[in-house]
XYZ file of C-alpha atoms in Angstrom:
433
model
C -18.341 -48.271 2.901
C -16.647 -45.296 4.570
C -13.351 -46.059 2.803
C -15.125 -46.388 -0.535
C -16.761 -43.002 -0.023
C -13.362 -41.404 0.700
C -11.909 -43.026 -2.435
C -14.766 -41.683 -4.573
C -14.405 -38.148 -3.173
C -10.630 -38.278 -3.730
C -11.107 -39.502 -7.306
C -13.640 -36.770 -8.071
C -11.306 -34.134 -6.627
C -8.403 -35.477 -8.699
C -10.533 -35.379 -11.851
C -11.562 -31.795 -11.076
C -7.921 -30.743 -10.573
C -6.928 -32.495 -13.810
C -9.419 -30.357 -15.743
C -8.567 -27.098 -13.984
C -5.568 -24.900 -13.306
C -4.352 -24.898 -9.719
C -1.371 -23.168 -8.137
C -0.167 -23.291 -4.563
C 2.542 -20.796 -3.665
C 3.995 -19.145 -0.606
C 6.061 -16.279 0.698
C 8.488 -15.978 3.580
C 9.816 -12.453 4.196
C 11.970 -11.778 7.276
C 13.236 -8.220 7.791
C 15.696 -6.861 10.335
C 15.539 -3.145 11.157
C 17.620 -0.684 13.131
C 15.432 2.359 13.869
C 16.976 5.557 15.147
C 14.685 8.179 13.705
C 12.475 6.145 11.388
C 9.107 7.877 10.938
C 9.848 10.571 13.498
C 12.743 12.460 15.077
C 14.149 10.467 17.978
C 15.238 12.248 21.192
C 18.904 12.105 22.099
C 18.059 10.331 25.358
C 16.061 7.558 23.649
C 17.484 4.160 22.803
C 17.318 3.019 19.160
C 14.946 0.212 18.238
C 16.198 -3.074 16.817
C 14.047 -6.031 15.881
C 13.078 -8.670 13.348
C 9.653 -9.211 11.805
C 8.453 -11.942 9.469
C 5.611 -12.187 7.000
C 4.415 -15.631 5.961
C 1.809 -16.171 3.230
C 0.220 -19.240 1.692
C -1.546 -18.546 -1.598
C -3.896 -20.814 -3.537
C -5.192 -19.970 -7.008
C -7.823 -22.201 -8.596
C -9.243 -21.624 -12.098
C -11.968 -23.728 -13.647
C -14.059 -22.760 -16.635
C -15.305 -19.187 -16.318
C -14.327 -18.602 -12.718
C -11.184 -18.198 -10.612
C -10.892 -18.525 -6.829
C -7.955 -17.033 -4.905
C -7.191 -17.299 -1.188
C -4.132 -15.891 0.579
C -3.526 -16.646 4.262
C -1.072 -14.468 6.148
C 0.688 -14.206 9.485
C 2.889 -11.305 10.582
C 5.076 -11.809 13.624
C 7.777 -9.942 15.507
C 10.372 -12.352 16.782
C 9.842 -12.953 20.489
C 6.389 -11.367 20.769
C 4.909 -14.557 22.265
C 6.081 -15.990 25.556
C 7.267 -19.587 25.681
C 4.612 -22.361 25.243
C 1.847 -19.805 24.752
C -1.099 -21.736 23.241
C -2.222 -18.870 21.034
C -0.808 -15.975 19.029
C -0.720 -13.041 21.442
C -0.582 -10.525 18.594
C -3.598 -12.106 16.834
C -1.842 -11.409 13.529
C -3.082 -14.416 11.544
C -5.517 -13.232 8.889
C -7.067 -13.887 5.515
C -5.167 -11.341 3.419
C -7.072 -12.031 0.197
C -10.139 -14.117 -0.583
C -11.942 -13.439 -3.833
C -13.785 -15.064 -6.698
C -13.534 -13.821 -10.264
C -16.166 -14.636 -12.872
C -15.722 -14.007 -16.595
C -18.957 -12.530 -17.898
C -18.021 -12.535 -21.586
C -17.366 -9.798 -24.174
C -14.424 -8.460 -22.146
C -16.385 -8.153 -18.884
C -15.602 -9.808 -15.559
C -16.386 -9.355 -11.882
C -14.209 -9.926 -8.838
C -15.868 -10.217 -5.422
C -14.278 -10.343 -1.981
C -11.131 -9.247 -0.153
C -8.532 -8.076 -2.651
C -5.574 -5.794 -3.332
C -6.172 -2.594 -5.323
C -3.004 -1.483 -7.093
C -3.085 1.029 -9.940
C -0.480 2.968 -11.896
C 2.443 3.955 -9.652
C 0.308 3.197 -6.536
C 0.090 6.866 -5.513
C -3.602 6.779 -4.518
C -4.462 3.053 -4.547
C -1.682 0.546 -3.843
C -0.952 -2.809 -2.257
C 1.541 -1.409 0.293
C 3.669 -4.527 -0.047
C 6.535 -2.983 1.939
C 4.438 -3.085 5.102
C 4.443 -6.629 6.404
C 0.655 -6.581 6.824
C -0.007 -5.138 3.346
C -3.243 -3.373 2.379
C -6.497 -4.883 1.139
C -10.111 -3.918 0.516
C -13.434 -5.787 0.752
C -15.432 -4.901 -2.335
C -17.070 -5.855 -5.579
C -15.133 -5.022 -8.743
C -16.460 -4.942 -12.302
C -13.927 -4.826 -15.138
C -14.040 -4.291 -18.870
C -10.808 -5.058 -20.716
C -9.747 -4.855 -24.341
C -6.332 -4.801 -25.984
C -5.561 -1.134 -25.239
C -8.254 -0.143 -22.755
C -9.312 -1.236 -19.286
C -12.095 0.095 -17.059
C -12.564 -0.847 -13.400
C -15.652 0.006 -11.333
C -15.362 -0.744 -7.602
C -18.040 -0.701 -4.888
C -17.514 -1.275 -1.145
C -19.883 -1.215 1.852
C -18.221 -1.832 5.215
C -20.025 -2.932 8.342
C -19.265 -4.033 11.911
C -19.972 -7.601 13.020
C -19.429 -7.184 16.747
C -22.882 -8.519 17.553
C -22.831 -12.354 17.449
C -26.254 -12.440 15.789
C -24.980 -10.633 12.702
C -24.401 -6.995 11.936
C -23.764 -4.544 14.738
C -26.765 -3.897 16.970
C -26.593 -0.154 16.336
C -27.558 -0.703 12.709
C -25.326 0.789 10.038
C -23.036 2.828 12.286
C -19.384 2.067 11.528
C -17.254 2.098 14.664
C -13.877 1.351 13.046
C -11.799 4.527 12.829
C -8.263 5.575 11.932
C -6.106 5.542 8.789
C -9.019 6.727 6.635
C -11.069 3.562 7.248
C -14.226 4.108 5.221
C -17.870 3.193 5.584
C -18.358 2.997 1.841
C -16.339 3.537 -1.332
C -17.039 3.816 -5.042
C -14.438 4.368 -7.727
C -13.825 4.297 -11.462
C -10.377 3.731 -12.931
C -9.862 4.031 -16.694
C -6.574 2.994 -18.293
C -5.524 3.344 -21.911
C -2.337 2.444 -23.764
C -1.094 3.725 -27.097
C 2.477 3.111 -28.231
C 4.718 4.740 -25.603
C 1.870 6.327 -23.638
C 0.178 4.700 -20.657
C -2.490 6.938 -19.142
C -5.134 6.595 -16.443
C -8.064 8.530 -15.021
C -9.343 7.987 -11.463
C -12.584 9.097 -9.798
C -12.860 8.004 -6.157
C -15.525 8.652 -3.520
C -15.136 7.668 0.140
C -17.763 7.919 2.866
C -16.483 8.272 6.457
C -18.526 7.755 9.617
C -18.742 10.933 11.720
C -18.300 10.693 15.487
C -17.468 12.746 18.575
C -15.129 11.966 21.468
C -15.469 12.627 25.197
C -12.887 14.314 27.433
C -10.936 11.052 27.716
C -10.684 10.641 23.948
C -13.253 7.833 23.725
C -15.996 7.842 21.098
C -19.251 8.836 22.771
C -21.629 9.500 19.861
C -21.981 9.015 16.111
C -23.277 11.303 13.396
C -23.791 11.059 9.662
C -21.451 10.280 6.769
C -18.852 12.687 5.357
C -17.970 12.122 1.698
C -14.567 12.893 0.191
C -13.930 12.891 -3.562
C -10.513 12.334 -5.154
C -10.003 12.530 -8.900
C -7.148 13.010 -11.317
C -4.814 11.539 -13.896
C -1.621 9.525 -14.164
C 0.517 9.621 -17.315
C 3.549 7.471 -18.116
C 5.305 8.210 -21.398
C 8.411 6.491 -22.752
C 10.436 7.917 -25.604
C 13.451 5.735 -26.195
C 15.644 5.886 -23.096
C 13.645 8.775 -21.618
C 10.710 8.188 -19.292
C 8.238 10.872 -18.180
C 5.889 10.313 -15.249
C 3.115 12.744 -14.273
C 0.502 12.707 -11.504
C -2.225 15.281 -10.984
C -4.993 14.818 -8.386
C -7.582 17.004 -6.639
C -9.652 16.433 -3.496
C -12.941 18.015 -2.527
C -15.933 17.292 -0.336
C -15.649 16.549 3.395
C -13.195 14.698 5.562
C -14.418 12.793 8.595
C -16.597 14.916 10.912
C -17.589 17.350 8.155
C -14.237 19.090 7.699
C -14.677 20.964 4.426
C -11.913 20.198 1.889
C -11.199 23.018 -0.551
C -8.433 23.346 -3.126
C -6.510 20.231 -2.034
C -4.149 18.940 -4.716
C -1.182 16.703 -5.496
C 0.979 17.125 -8.561
C 4.277 15.534 -9.537
C 6.643 15.211 -12.476
C 9.492 12.717 -12.762
C 12.050 12.253 -15.529
C 14.093 9.069 -15.858
C 16.898 8.619 -18.351
C 18.827 5.433 -19.104
C 22.306 6.633 -19.998
C 23.626 3.115 -20.554
C 22.904 -0.474 -19.619
C 24.530 0.280 -16.264
C 23.334 3.751 -15.209
C 19.807 5.156 -14.823
C 19.315 8.786 -13.766
C 16.204 10.291 -12.220
C 15.037 13.751 -11.251
C 11.641 14.935 -10.100
C 9.392 17.088 -7.956
C 6.135 16.608 -6.079
C 3.911 19.227 -4.445
C 1.182 18.254 -1.975
C -1.065 21.007 -0.649
C -1.279 21.730 3.079
C -3.779 23.053 5.601
C -4.789 26.685 5.037
C -5.556 27.217 8.724
C -9.217 28.179 8.325
C -11.519 26.796 11.028
C -13.787 23.972 9.863
C -12.017 23.547 6.539
C -8.703 22.429 5.087
C -6.752 22.648 1.863
C -4.593 19.645 2.770
C -4.403 16.713 0.375
C -3.829 13.166 1.630
C -2.949 10.295 -0.751
C -5.298 7.916 1.097
C -4.686 4.262 0.155
C -1.475 4.415 -1.848
C 1.860 2.745 -1.191
C 3.105 5.866 0.554
C 6.401 4.278 1.644
C 7.418 4.418 -2.017
C 7.220 8.232 -2.060
C 8.713 11.163 -0.113
C 11.642 9.217 1.300
C 11.920 5.683 2.628
C 12.109 6.861 6.262
C 8.328 7.477 6.207
C 8.260 11.005 7.622
C 5.408 12.114 5.379
C 1.935 10.665 4.751
C 2.602 7.240 6.264
C 0.064 7.459 9.066
C 1.343 10.984 9.734
C 1.554 14.551 8.340
C -2.189 14.641 7.652
C -3.682 18.134 7.676
C -0.232 19.693 8.141
C 1.781 22.233 6.097
C 1.856 20.108 2.954
C 5.039 19.155 1.180
C 7.389 20.160 -1.624
C 9.622 17.190 -2.475
C 12.558 17.771 -4.845
C 14.563 14.638 -5.545
C 17.316 13.148 -7.704
C 18.525 9.576 -8.003
C 21.028 7.325 -9.720
C 20.632 3.581 -10.099
C 23.566 1.363 -10.994
C 22.962 -2.091 -12.432
C 25.968 -3.684 -10.752
C 25.281 -7.035 -12.465
C 22.478 -8.845 -14.277
C 20.940 -9.718 -10.910
C 21.830 -6.781 -8.680
C 21.497 -2.997 -8.500
C 22.361 -0.076 -6.234
C 20.037 2.928 -5.787
C 21.150 6.254 -4.334
C 18.472 8.925 -3.882
C 18.580 12.408 -2.358
C 15.374 14.212 -1.393
C 14.962 17.791 -0.219
C 11.755 18.583 1.706
C 10.023 21.854 2.471
C 6.512 22.827 3.483
C 4.029 23.868 0.831
C 3.148 26.495 3.438
C 5.098 28.049 6.270
C 4.903 26.597 9.753
C 3.453 28.645 12.606
C 7.026 29.761 13.358
C 7.572 31.000 9.812
C 9.744 28.071 8.662
C 9.496 26.256 5.328
C 12.592 24.059 5.145
C 11.979 20.577 6.577
C 15.173 18.740 5.772
C 17.083 16.487 3.396
C 17.015 12.698 3.271
C 19.495 10.302 1.675
C 18.347 6.781 0.775
C 20.659 3.954 -0.302
C 19.303 0.530 -1.312
C 21.154 -2.519 -2.630
C 19.143 -5.412 -4.097
C 20.225 -8.762 -5.471
C 18.360 -11.780 -6.819
C 19.551 -15.309 -6.171
C 18.143 -18.594 -7.393
C 14.911 -18.970 -5.493
C 15.138 -15.888 -3.285
C 16.088 -12.202 -3.179
C 18.030 -10.010 -0.771
C 17.752 -6.271 -0.182
C 19.516 -3.932 2.231
C 19.102 -0.227 2.863
C 20.407 2.715 4.794
C 18.715 6.111 5.157
C 19.537 9.288 7.020
C 17.476 12.405 7.669
C 19.184 15.790 7.997
C 16.400 17.737 9.692
C 15.816 21.463 9.343
C 14.097 23.908 11.717
C 10.667 23.359 10.209
C 10.738 19.617 10.855
C 11.753 20.110 14.489
C 8.834 22.500 14.892
C 6.071 20.352 13.382
C 7.330 17.281 15.283
C 7.334 19.202 18.582
C 10.952 18.595 19.523
C 13.844 21.029 19.803
C 17.072 20.522 17.919
C 18.951 20.332 21.230
C 16.678 17.565 22.514
C 16.827 15.529 19.292
C 19.611 13.079 18.488
C 22.359 14.438 16.257
C 21.999 11.483 13.850
C 18.573 10.363 12.613
C 19.009 7.153 10.648
C 17.534 3.777 9.726
C 19.046 0.561 8.379
C 17.413 -2.668 7.276
C 18.116 -6.074 5.749
C 15.457 -8.208 4.090
C 15.126 -11.645 2.480
C 12.211 -12.703 0.271
C 11.399 -16.308 -0.598
C 8.473 -17.000 -2.964
C 8.305 -20.750 -3.611
C 5.818 -22.422 -5.950
C 4.773 -25.592 -4.149
C 2.479 -26.916 -6.833
C 1.252 -25.840 -10.249
C -0.586 -27.569 -13.065
C -2.012 -26.260 -16.307
C -5.290 -26.693 -18.064
C -4.696 -29.458 -20.646
C -6.950 -27.595 -23.083
C -4.474 -24.698 -23.290
C-alpha cells in the first residue's frame, strides 16, 4: 500500500510538471582577488590581501496557469574559511536569496510577493548588486501594471525582527537591525515608458529607519521613533543611431536615521556613448553627488541607497560602497573606450577623475584619479573576466581617509580574475504554447 501511494504521488507530480513550465538552473562563480588598496588606501606597512571566494546558486522556476513560483538558494564561501571536518558552515553563509510567488491578476496587472531582487534602469538607486557575491534582495509585496510601452511598479515592505521564538520580537515593532541603510519600512513607485529611441523612468521612494541611541561602548541602549527619507527623480536613456545619451537626476529630502534633517541633497549625471565602428565604443560623462554642508543636525549629502554602486565611481569601490556617506560629496569626470576584440570578447579601459563636491576641512578638493581595465570573454557554457585597477590618490583623499601620504603605500591597486558558469539542468515548456 505504501509503494502504491508513492507511485500515485509520483504520477500526479509528473502530470503536473507535464502541464506546467519548470526550469532548474544554477550558477557557480569563483573569483580570485589581489587587494592592495581596494576600497580604502592601504598603509605601506600593511600586507596585501589575496583570496578566493565562490558563489553557488540553485534556482527553480515553476509556472502553472496564472501563477509563477521562484526559489533561489545561495551559498557564499571564502576558500579555507572552515576548518577540516567541521560539521557546519562557520560563516553561516547559506541563505534563501530569492523566494517569491507571482500571480497574474488580468488586464495587465500582476503581483509578486516575497524575497526578490529590485533592479531598475541603470541600477543607480535600486539594483541587484550582482558583483557582490552575496547580492542584494528585498522582502516586499510588488504590484505591477504592464502594457506594450508602459510599466508601473508599486512596492511595499514592512520589516520585523523574529528573535523571539514565539514569533515577532518581544519589544513589539522595534527594528533592531542596523547598518547599510537597513529599513523598517519602504514604499516606492517606479514608472517606465518607452517611445522609439527614448526609455524614461520616474522613481518615488520612501524609506523609514528605526531611530536608536548608543552607549559609551557603541552598543545600542535605547530606541526611538521612525525617520523617513524620500528619494525621487528621473532616468532617461535616449538612442539616436550610434549615439547614446544617459541622464540621471535625483533629489533626497526628509530625515536620515536618528532625525538627521536632509536638505538639498542631489545626484545628477550625464553620459554620452558613441559607437564609432563595430570594434570601438567611446564614452564620456560626469556625475555630481552632493556632500555634507557641515550644519549640526542636518546634511546636504546624497546617498544612492540600494543601487549597484560598484558599477559607478570606479571599480575600486572608494565611494558609496558602504563608505563615503555624509562626506564631501563627489564630482566624477570619466572617459572610456571599449574594444570588441572578437565576437565573444571585449576590452574596457576607463579613466575617472574624482574631486569633492565641497572642500575638505583642510581646504582640498582633488581626491584622485582611477584607471580601470577589464577584459571579458564568453566561452561555450561559461564566461571569464579579468580586471586591473589603480588609484592615484590626491591630498583630499588622504585627508578624508585619515592617512598621510608618507604612511600610505606608493601603489594602490587591485586585480581580479573571475569565472561564471550558469548551467540549465532541466527545462520543459508548456505544451499549450
